[in-house]
Coordinates of C-alpha atoms in Angstrom, one line a residue:
Chain A
X1 CA -147.9 93.1 124.4
X2 CA -148.4 90.4 126.8
X3 CA -148.9 92.5 129.7
X4 CA -145.7 91.1 131.3
X5 CA -146.9 87.5 132.0
X6 CA -143.7 85.6 131.1
X7 CA -144.9 82.1 131.0
X8 CA -148.2 83.0 129.7
X9 CA -146.3 84.7 126.6
X10 CA -144.4 81.8 125.9
X11 CA -147.2 79.4 126.3
X12 CA -149.4 81.3 124.2
X13 CA -147.0 81.9 121.5
X14 CA -146.5 78.2 121.4
X15 CA -150.1 77.7 121.4
X16 CA -150.9 80.1 118.4
X17 CA -147.8 79.1 116.8
X18 CA -149.0 75.1 116.8
X19 CA -152.6 76.3 115.9
X20 CA -150.9 78.4 112.8
X21 CA -148.5 75.5 111.5
X22 CA -150.9 72.6 111.2
X23 CA -154.3 72.3 109.6
X24 CA -155.5 70.3 112.6
X25 CA -155.4 73.3 114.7
X26 CA -157.7 72.4 117.3
X27 CA -156.4 69.1 117.6
X28 CA -153.0 70.8 118.3
X29 CA -154.1 73.2 120.8
X30 CA -156.1 70.2 122.7
X31 CA -152.7 68.1 122.8
X32 CA -150.7 71.1 124.0
X33 CA -153.7 72.2 126.7
X34 CA -153.9 68.5 127.8
X35 CA -150.2 68.1 128.3
X36 CA -150.0 71.4 130.7
X37 CA -153.2 70.8 132.3
X38 CA -153.2 69.8 135.9
X39 CA -156.9 68.2 135.9
X40 CA -156.7 64.8 134.7
X41 CA -160.1 64.2 134.0
X42 CA -160.5 67.2 131.6
X43 CA -157.2 66.0 130.0
X44 CA -158.5 62.5 129.6
X45 CA -161.7 63.8 128.2
X46 CA -159.7 65.8 125.5
X47 CA -157.4 62.9 124.9
X48 CA -160.0 60.8 124.2
X49 CA -161.6 63.5 121.9
X50 CA -158.1 63.9 119.9
X51 CA -158.3 60.9 117.8
X52 CA -161.9 61.5 116.7
X53 CA -162.9 64.3 114.4
X54 CA -162.4 67.9 114.6
X55 CA -166.1 68.4 114.6
X56 CA -166.9 66.1 117.6
X57 CA -164.3 68.5 119.4
X58 CA -166.0 71.6 118.8
X59 CA -169.3 69.7 120.3
X60 CA -167.0 69.1 123.4
X61 CA -168.0 72.5 124.4
X62 CA -165.4 75.6 123.8
X63 CA -165.8 76.0 127.4
X64 CA -163.3 72.9 128.3
X65 CA -160.2 73.7 126.4
X66 CA -160.8 77.3 127.0
X67 CA -161.4 77.0 130.8
X68 CA -158.0 74.9 130.6
X69 CA -156.1 77.6 129.1
X70 CA -157.5 80.0 131.3
X71 CA -156.3 77.8 134.4
X72 CA -152.8 77.3 133.1
X73 CA -152.6 80.8 132.4
X74 CA -154.1 81.8 136.0
X75 CA -151.5 79.8 137.6
X76 CA -148.5 80.7 136.0
X77 CA -146.4 83.6 137.6
X78 CA -146.5 87.0 136.3
X79 CA -143.2 88.6 135.9
X80 CA -142.2 92.0 134.3
X81 CA -139.0 92.0 132.6
X82 CA -137.5 94.9 130.5
X83 CA -137.5 92.6 127.4
X84 CA -141.1 92.3 127.6
X85 CA -141.7 96.1 127.8
X86 CA -139.5 96.3 124.5
X87 CA -141.6 93.6 122.9
X88 CA -144.7 95.4 124.3
X89 CA -143.6 98.8 122.6
X90 CA -142.6 97.0 119.2
X91 CA -145.8 95.1 119.4
X92 CA -148.0 98.2 119.9
X93 CA -145.7 99.9 117.2
X94 CA -146.5 97.2 114.6
X95 CA -150.0 96.8 115.8
X96 CA -150.6 100.7 115.1
X97 CA -149.2 100.1 111.7
X98 CA -151.3 97.1 111.0
X99 CA -154.2 99.4 112.2
X100 CA -153.0 101.9 110.0
X101 CA -153.5 99.6 106.9
X102 CA -156.6 98.6 108.0
X103 CA -159.9 100.3 106.2
X104 CA -161.6 100.4 109.6
X105 CA -161.3 103.8 111.5
X106 CA -161.0 102.3 114.8
X107 CA -157.6 102.2 116.4
X108 CA -158.6 99.9 119.1
X109 CA -160.6 97.0 118.0
X110 CA -162.6 95.4 120.0
X111 CA -163.8 91.5 119.6
X112 CA -166.8 91.9 117.3
X113 CA -164.7 94.6 115.2
X114 CA -161.8 92.5 115.6
X115 CA -163.9 89.5 113.6
X116 CA -165.2 91.9 111.2
X117 CA -162.1 93.1 110.4
X118 CA -160.7 89.6 109.8
X119 CA -163.5 88.8 107.7
X120 CA -162.9 92.2 105.6
X121 CA -159.3 90.7 104.7
X122 CA -158.7 88.3 101.9
X123 CA -157.8 85.7 104.0
X124 CA -160.0 84.9 107.3
X125 CA -158.3 83.6 110.4
X126 CA -159.3 80.1 111.5
X127 CA -162.4 81.0 114.1
X128 CA -160.6 78.5 116.5
X129 CA -157.4 80.7 116.2
X130 CA -159.8 83.9 117.0
X131 CA -161.3 82.0 119.8
X132 CA -157.9 81.0 121.3
X133 CA -156.8 84.6 121.0
X134 CA -159.7 85.8 122.7
X135 CA -159.3 83.4 125.4
X136 CA -155.6 84.5 126.0
X137 CA -156.8 87.8 125.8
X138 CA -159.1 87.5 128.5
X139 CA -157.0 85.9 130.9
X140 CA -154.5 88.7 130.8
X141 CA -154.7 91.4 133.3
X142 CA -154.1 94.3 131.0
X143 CA -156.0 96.0 128.4
X144 CA -157.8 92.8 127.0
X145 CA -159.1 94.5 123.9
X146 CA -155.9 95.8 122.8
X147 CA -154.0 92.2 123.5
X148 CA -156.6 90.4 121.5
X149 CA -156.6 92.9 118.6
X150 CA -152.5 92.7 118.5
X151 CA -152.5 88.9 118.5
X152 CA -155.0 89.0 115.8
X153 CA -152.7 91.4 114.2
X154 CA -149.7 89.4 114.5
X155 CA -151.3 86.3 113.1
X156 CA -152.5 88.0 110.3
X157 CA -149.1 89.0 109.3
X158 CA -147.9 85.4 109.9
X159 CA -150.3 84.2 107.5
X160 CA -149.5 86.8 104.9
X161 CA -145.7 85.9 105.0
X162 CA -146.4 82.3 104.9
X163 CA -148.5 82.6 101.9
X164 CA -146.2 85.0 100.1
X165 CA -143.5 82.3 100.7
X166 CA -145.4 79.7 99.2
X167 CA -145.7 81.7 96.3
X168 CA -142.3 82.9 96.1
X169 CA -143.1 86.5 96.4
X170 CA -140.1 88.9 96.2
X171 CA -141.6 91.8 97.6
X172 CA -141.0 91.3 101.4
X173 CA -137.3 90.7 100.7
X174 CA -136.8 93.4 98.6
X175 CA -138.3 95.7 101.3
X176 CA -136.0 94.5 103.6
X177 CA -133.1 94.9 101.7
X178 CA -133.5 98.1 100.7
X179 CA -133.6 98.9 104.3
X180 CA -130.3 97.4 104.8
X181 CA -127.1 99.7 104.6
X182 CA -124.6 98.9 102.2
X183 CA -121.3 98.1 103.9
X184 CA -118.2 99.1 102.5
X185 CA -116.0 96.2 101.9
X186 CA -112.1 96.2 101.1
X187 CA -111.5 94.2 97.8
X188 CA -109.9 91.2 99.3
X189 CA -113.0 90.8 101.6
X190 CA -115.0 91.1 98.3
X191 CA -113.0 88.4 96.7
X192 CA -113.9 86.0 99.3
X193 CA -117.5 86.9 99.5
X194 CA -117.8 86.6 95.9
X195 CA -116.8 83.3 96.1
X196 CA -119.1 82.3 98.7
X197 CA -122.1 83.6 96.9
X198 CA -121.1 81.8 93.4
X199 CA -121.0 79.2 95.6
X200 CA -124.8 79.6 97.0
X201 CA -125.7 79.7 93.3
X202 CA -123.9 76.7 92.1
X203 CA -125.3 74.8 94.9
X204 CA -128.5 72.6 93.6
X205 CA -130.5 72.7 96.6
X206 CA -131.1 76.2 96.1
X207 CA -134.6 77.6 97.0
X208 CA -136.0 80.3 95.0
X209 CA -135.6 82.4 97.9
X210 CA -131.9 82.0 98.1
X211 CA -131.3 83.1 94.5
X212 CA -133.1 86.2 94.6
X213 CA -131.6 87.1 98.0
X214 CA -127.9 86.5 96.2
X215 CA -129.2 88.6 92.8
X216 CA -130.7 91.2 95.1
X217 CA -127.1 91.7 96.9
X218 CA -125.4 91.2 93.6
X219 CA -127.6 94.1 92.6
X220 CA -126.5 96.4 95.5
X221 CA -122.9 95.3 95.6
X222 CA -120.5 97.5 93.1
X223 CA -119.0 94.3 91.6
X224 CA -121.2 91.8 90.3
X225 CA -120.9 88.2 90.7
X226 CA -120.5 86.8 87.3
X227 CA -117.3 88.7 86.2
X228 CA -114.0 87.1 87.5
X229 CA -112.2 84.1 87.6
X230 CA -113.6 81.0 89.1
X231 CA -112.1 80.1 92.0
X232 CA -113.4 76.4 91.4
X233 CA -113.1 75.7 95.3
X234 CA -116.7 73.9 96.1
X235 CA -117.1 72.2 92.3
X236 CA -117.1 68.4 92.9
X237 CA -117.0 67.3 89.5
X238 CA -114.1 67.9 87.8
X239 CA -114.7 69.4 84.0
X240 CA -111.4 67.3 83.0
X241 CA -112.3 64.0 81.8
X242 CA -110.6 61.2 83.3
X243 CA -108.3 60.0 81.0
X244 CA -108.1 56.3 80.5
X245 CA -105.2 54.9 81.5
X246 CA -102.5 54.3 79.1
X247 CA -101.7 50.5 79.8
X248 CA -98.1 49.9 79.7
X249 CA -97.4 46.4 79.1
X250 CA -94.3 46.8 81.5
X251 CA -92.1 49.6 82.0
X252 CA -89.0 48.6 80.3
X253 CA -85.5 48.7 82.1
X254 CA -84.8 51.7 80.1
X255 CA -87.3 53.6 81.2
X256 CA -86.6 52.7 84.8
X257 CA -83.2 53.8 84.2
X258 CA -84.4 57.1 82.7
X259 CA -86.7 57.7 85.4
X260 CA -84.0 56.9 88.3
X261 CA -81.6 59.5 86.5
X262 CA -84.1 62.1 86.4
X263 CA -85.0 61.7 89.9
X264 CA -81.0 61.9 90.7
X265 CA -81.0 64.9 88.8
X266 CA -83.8 66.7 90.2
X267 CA -83.0 65.8 93.6
X268 CA -80.8 68.8 94.5
X269 CA -79.2 68.7 97.7
X270 CA -81.2 70.6 100.7
X271 CA -80.8 74.2 100.7
X272 CA -81.6 74.3 104.4
X273 CA -82.8 72.5 107.5
X274 CA -86.6 72.7 106.4
X275 CA -85.8 71.1 103.0
X276 CA -83.6 68.4 104.6
X277 CA -86.4 67.7 107.2
X278 CA -88.8 67.1 104.4
X279 CA -86.6 64.9 102.4
X280 CA -86.0 62.7 105.7
X281 CA -89.8 62.6 106.4
X282 CA -90.3 61.6 102.6
X283 CA -87.8 58.8 103.5
X284 CA -89.3 57.9 106.6
X285 CA -86.1 59.0 108.8
X286 CA -88.5 61.4 110.4
X287 CA -91.8 61.0 111.9
X288 CA -94.7 63.1 110.5
X289 CA -95.8 65.9 112.8
X290 CA -98.1 66.4 114.6
X291 CA -97.2 63.2 115.9
X292 CA -99.7 60.4 115.5
X293 CA -99.6 57.9 118.3
X294 CA -101.3 55.3 116.3
X295 CA -99.0 55.4 113.3
X296 CA -98.8 51.6 111.8
X297 CA -101.2 50.2 114.3
X298 CA -104.4 49.4 112.4
X299 CA -106.3 47.5 115.1
X300 CA -110.0 47.7 113.6
X301 CA -111.5 45.9 116.7
X302 CA -113.4 47.9 119.3
X303 CA -112.3 47.6 123.0
X304 CA -115.0 45.4 123.8
X305 CA -113.6 42.6 121.8
X306 CA -110.1 42.8 123.7
X307 CA -111.8 42.6 127.1
X308 CA -114.6 40.4 126.9
X309 CA -113.2 37.3 125.9
X310 CA -115.3 34.7 127.5
X311 CA -117.4 34.1 124.3
X312 CA -114.3 32.3 123.1
X313 CA -114.4 29.9 126.4
X314 CA -117.0 27.6 125.3
X315 CA -115.1 25.0 124.0
X316 CA -113.8 24.6 127.8
X317 CA -115.7 22.3 130.4
X318 CA -117.6 24.8 132.8
X319 CA -116.1 23.4 135.8
X320 CA -112.8 22.5 137.4
X321 CA -109.2 23.3 137.1
X322 CA -109.2 23.8 133.3
X323 CA -111.8 26.4 133.7
X324 CA -110.2 28.4 136.2
X325 CA -106.8 28.3 134.4
X326 CA -108.9 29.8 131.5
X327 CA -110.0 32.5 132.9
X328 CA -107.1 33.5 134.6
X329 CA -105.5 33.6 131.2
X330 CA -108.4 35.7 129.9
X331 CA -107.8 38.1 132.8
X332 CA -104.4 38.3 131.7
X333 CA -105.2 38.8 128.0
X334 CA -108.0 41.4 128.4
X335 CA -105.0 43.6 130.2
X336 CA -102.8 43.3 127.3
X337 CA -102.7 45.9 125.1
X338 CA -99.9 44.6 122.9
X339 CA -101.7 41.7 121.3
X340 CA -104.2 42.2 118.6
X341 CA -107.4 40.5 118.8
X342 CA -106.4 37.7 116.9
X343 CA -103.3 37.0 118.6
X344 CA -105.3 36.7 121.7
X345 CA -107.9 34.5 119.8
X346 CA -105.0 32.4 118.7
X347 CA -103.6 31.8 122.2
X348 CA -106.7 30.8 123.5
X349 CA -107.5 28.0 120.7
X350 CA -103.6 26.7 121.4
X351 CA -104.8 25.9 124.7
X352 CA -108.1 24.6 123.5
X353 CA -106.3 22.3 121.3
X354 CA -103.6 21.3 123.9
X355 CA -106.0 20.0 126.3
X356 CA -108.0 18.3 124.0
X357 CA -105.2 16.5 123.1
X358 CA -104.4 15.7 126.8
X359 CA -108.0 14.8 127.3
X360 CA -107.5 10.9 128.3
X361 CA -104.8 11.6 130.7
X362 CA -107.4 14.3 132.4
X363 CA -109.6 11.4 132.6
X364 CA -107.6 9.4 134.3
X365 CA -107.3 11.9 137.0
Chain B
X1 CA -88.4 40.6 122.2
X2 CA -86.1 38.2 120.3
X3 CA -87.9 39.4 117.0
X4 CA -85.8 43.1 117.9
X5 CA -82.3 41.1 118.5
X6 CA -83.1 39.2 115.4
X7 CA -83.6 42.2 113.4
X8 CA -80.7 43.9 114.4
X9 CA -78.5 41.2 114.1
X10 CA -79.6 40.4 110.7
X11 CA -78.9 44.2 109.9
X12 CA -75.4 44.3 111.9
X13 CA -74.2 41.3 109.6
X14 CA -75.4 42.0 106.3
X15 CA -75.8 45.7 106.2
X16 CA -74.6 47.4 103.4
X17 CA -74.6 51.0 103.9
X18 CA -76.0 53.5 101.4
X19 CA -73.6 55.0 99.1
X20 CA -73.8 58.5 100.0
X21 CA -72.5 57.9 103.4
X22 CA -68.7 56.4 103.9
X23 CA -68.2 53.8 106.5
X24 CA -67.8 50.3 106.5
X25 CA -69.1 47.9 104.4
X26 CA -69.9 44.3 106.0
X27 CA -71.0 41.7 104.2
X28 CA -69.8 38.8 106.5
X29 CA -70.6 37.9 110.0
X30 CA -67.4 38.7 112.1
X31 CA -66.9 35.1 113.3
X32 CA -68.5 31.9 113.8
X33 CA -69.9 32.7 117.3
X34 CA -71.7 35.7 116.0
X35 CA -73.2 33.2 113.3
X36 CA -74.4 30.6 116.0
X37 CA -76.1 33.5 118.3
X38 CA -77.8 34.6 115.0
X39 CA -79.2 31.2 114.4
X40 CA -80.4 30.9 118.3
X41 CA -82.2 34.1 117.9
X42 CA -83.9 33.1 114.9
X43 CA -85.0 29.5 116.5
X44 CA -85.8 31.6 119.6
X45 CA -88.1 33.6 117.8
X46 CA -90.0 30.8 116.1
X47 CA -90.7 28.7 119.5
X48 CA -91.2 31.8 121.8
X49 CA -95.1 31.6 121.9
X50 CA -94.9 27.8 122.5
X51 CA -92.4 28.2 125.0
X52 CA -94.4 30.8 126.8
X53 CA -98.0 28.6 126.8
X54 CA -96.2 25.6 128.0
X55 CA -94.4 27.8 130.7
X56 CA -97.8 29.0 131.7
X57 CA -99.3 25.5 132.4
X58 CA -95.9 24.5 134.1
X59 CA -95.8 27.3 136.5
X60 CA -99.2 27.3 138.0
X61 CA -100.7 26.0 141.2
X62 CA -104.4 25.3 140.0
X63 CA -103.7 22.5 137.1
X64 CA -103.3 18.8 138.5
X65 CA -99.6 17.9 138.7
X66 CA -99.6 15.1 136.0
X67 CA -100.4 17.8 133.6
X68 CA -97.6 19.9 134.8
X69 CA -95.2 17.0 134.3
X70 CA -96.3 16.1 130.8
X71 CA -95.6 19.9 130.2
X72 CA -92.4 19.4 131.6
X73 CA -91.2 16.7 129.4
X74 CA -92.8 18.9 126.3
X75 CA -90.8 21.7 126.7
X76 CA -87.8 19.8 127.2
X77 CA -88.5 18.1 123.8
X78 CA -88.2 21.4 122.0
X79 CA -84.5 22.3 120.2
X80 CA -82.2 23.4 122.5
X81 CA -81.4 26.5 120.8
X82 CA -85.4 27.8 121.2
X83 CA -84.7 28.9 124.4
X84 CA -83.8 32.8 124.9
X85 CA -81.5 32.6 127.7
X86 CA -78.8 31.1 125.0
X87 CA -78.8 34.2 123.4
X88 CA -75.9 36.2 124.1
X89 CA -75.8 40.2 123.1
X90 CA -72.5 40.5 121.7
X91 CA -71.1 43.5 120.2
X92 CA -72.3 44.1 116.8
X93 CA -68.9 45.3 115.1
X94 CA -66.6 42.9 117.0
X95 CA -68.5 40.3 118.3
X96 CA -67.0 40.8 121.7
X97 CA -69.3 39.3 124.2
X98 CA -68.7 41.2 127.4
X99 CA -68.5 45.1 127.9
X100 CA -71.6 45.6 125.3
X101 CA -73.5 48.5 125.8
X102 CA -77.2 47.7 125.4
X103 CA -78.5 50.9 123.7
X104 CA -75.6 51.0 121.1
X105 CA -75.1 47.1 121.1
X106 CA -71.6 48.0 120.7
X107 CA -68.4 47.1 122.9
X108 CA -66.8 49.6 124.8
X109 CA -63.8 49.8 122.9
X110 CA -65.4 50.4 119.5
X111 CA -68.1 52.6 121.2
X112 CA -65.2 54.7 122.7
X113 CA -63.4 54.8 119.3
X114 CA -66.4 56.3 117.6
X115 CA -67.3 58.6 120.5
X116 CA -63.5 60.2 120.3
X117 CA -64.2 60.6 116.6
X118 CA -67.3 62.3 116.8
X119 CA -69.2 59.7 115.1
X120 CA -71.7 59.0 117.9
X121 CA -74.6 61.3 117.9
X122 CA -75.1 62.8 121.1
X123 CA -72.5 61.6 122.9
X124 CA -69.9 63.8 124.5
X125 CA -67.0 63.6 126.8
X126 CA -68.4 63.8 130.5
X127 CA -66.8 66.4 132.6
X128 CA -68.2 67.7 135.9

């Protein structure tokens, strides 16, 4: 379709995509082209034009953006790849289909015919898009009219799909699904899959499309979704109401004794090594596997609080042997992994207190 | 540090074994020397941080010597039992001061007794 222009194909698709997506298609075109263009004066002109209205853009001259496009595409390298050939084939097939749908008899649409075909259709394409398509097509080496018609056909198809999605139309999806082959699934797989589909249904953020797809799929599959026990895997809110805590004033001694008796009776001696290990883990004799190296260590402080302790040195004089000494202390503390941040801070504060008490002595020296 | 020593001494002296397991029930310290050792451990634990900090000031080439002399006097003023040097790792069961293996906290005689009766987990008579 693109005649083997790899970069050009990508660029054009991007441009067209950008043009299609937003209403301000002209501005998008300009902005993308300005980013890529090497000629700075033209890009400056286009950038200046971008904040202004679209009408003024058109006045700037269809020549400059088109020329930019052409220049860019001309600069890009031409590569022929197998993938592109496939795409070309597909595009030609799709184009033929599109052409078959059209009322116009001509299979190879020329530029003015292409325009008339657009106007014949219910939704006229953006004239800017048409211009862009024509520019791209004119730059490509191979059959220009054919490429242009193909581009326009693709654009049209995209417009249709987006409109249908907006309306929530089912038609295309049904067509798609009818073409799909039904897989034979084992009942086990079916069970898991139905649970997954149930989850899709229960999801509140469902769009209309998803529901239709799932309903369509359920019709296709042998088993319906609503039949069967709910697994309640993904339901958040439990249906059981939270019983209000039965307030017991204080568990009586008899209750405690009863509980102890029950525990003693029910705690059978372990039948095998596994149960023994379970019991030990519950008691705390055995560690929990996989071993967590940080069991019991709840150091919430980040590493920088451990290492950068200079902010605690504010109470000390800035020069002199005391400062030197305290800096060594801090150096040692920063390397100590066994103390918590609190302990380190206490350490420094003790020194601060000590040196304040000895201030008179220090002043004599 | 001394905390670990303290805790095991506590446990050794006051430990009441759980009912299902047969063994000794020790509700007293073995002798007065053990009691004194336990007291020393407790006091040493309490003053450990202070001693560390004052010693850091003393064993210093940077701070002025007058300050270090003051620190010397201060550390001497602390209770005598606060120094960790006075702690002796006695046997937990017999309070024997010598011949105590650190890993098991037992004197050699007690260790041998238990090992021969197969009551020491993972301990075997050496033969090579």
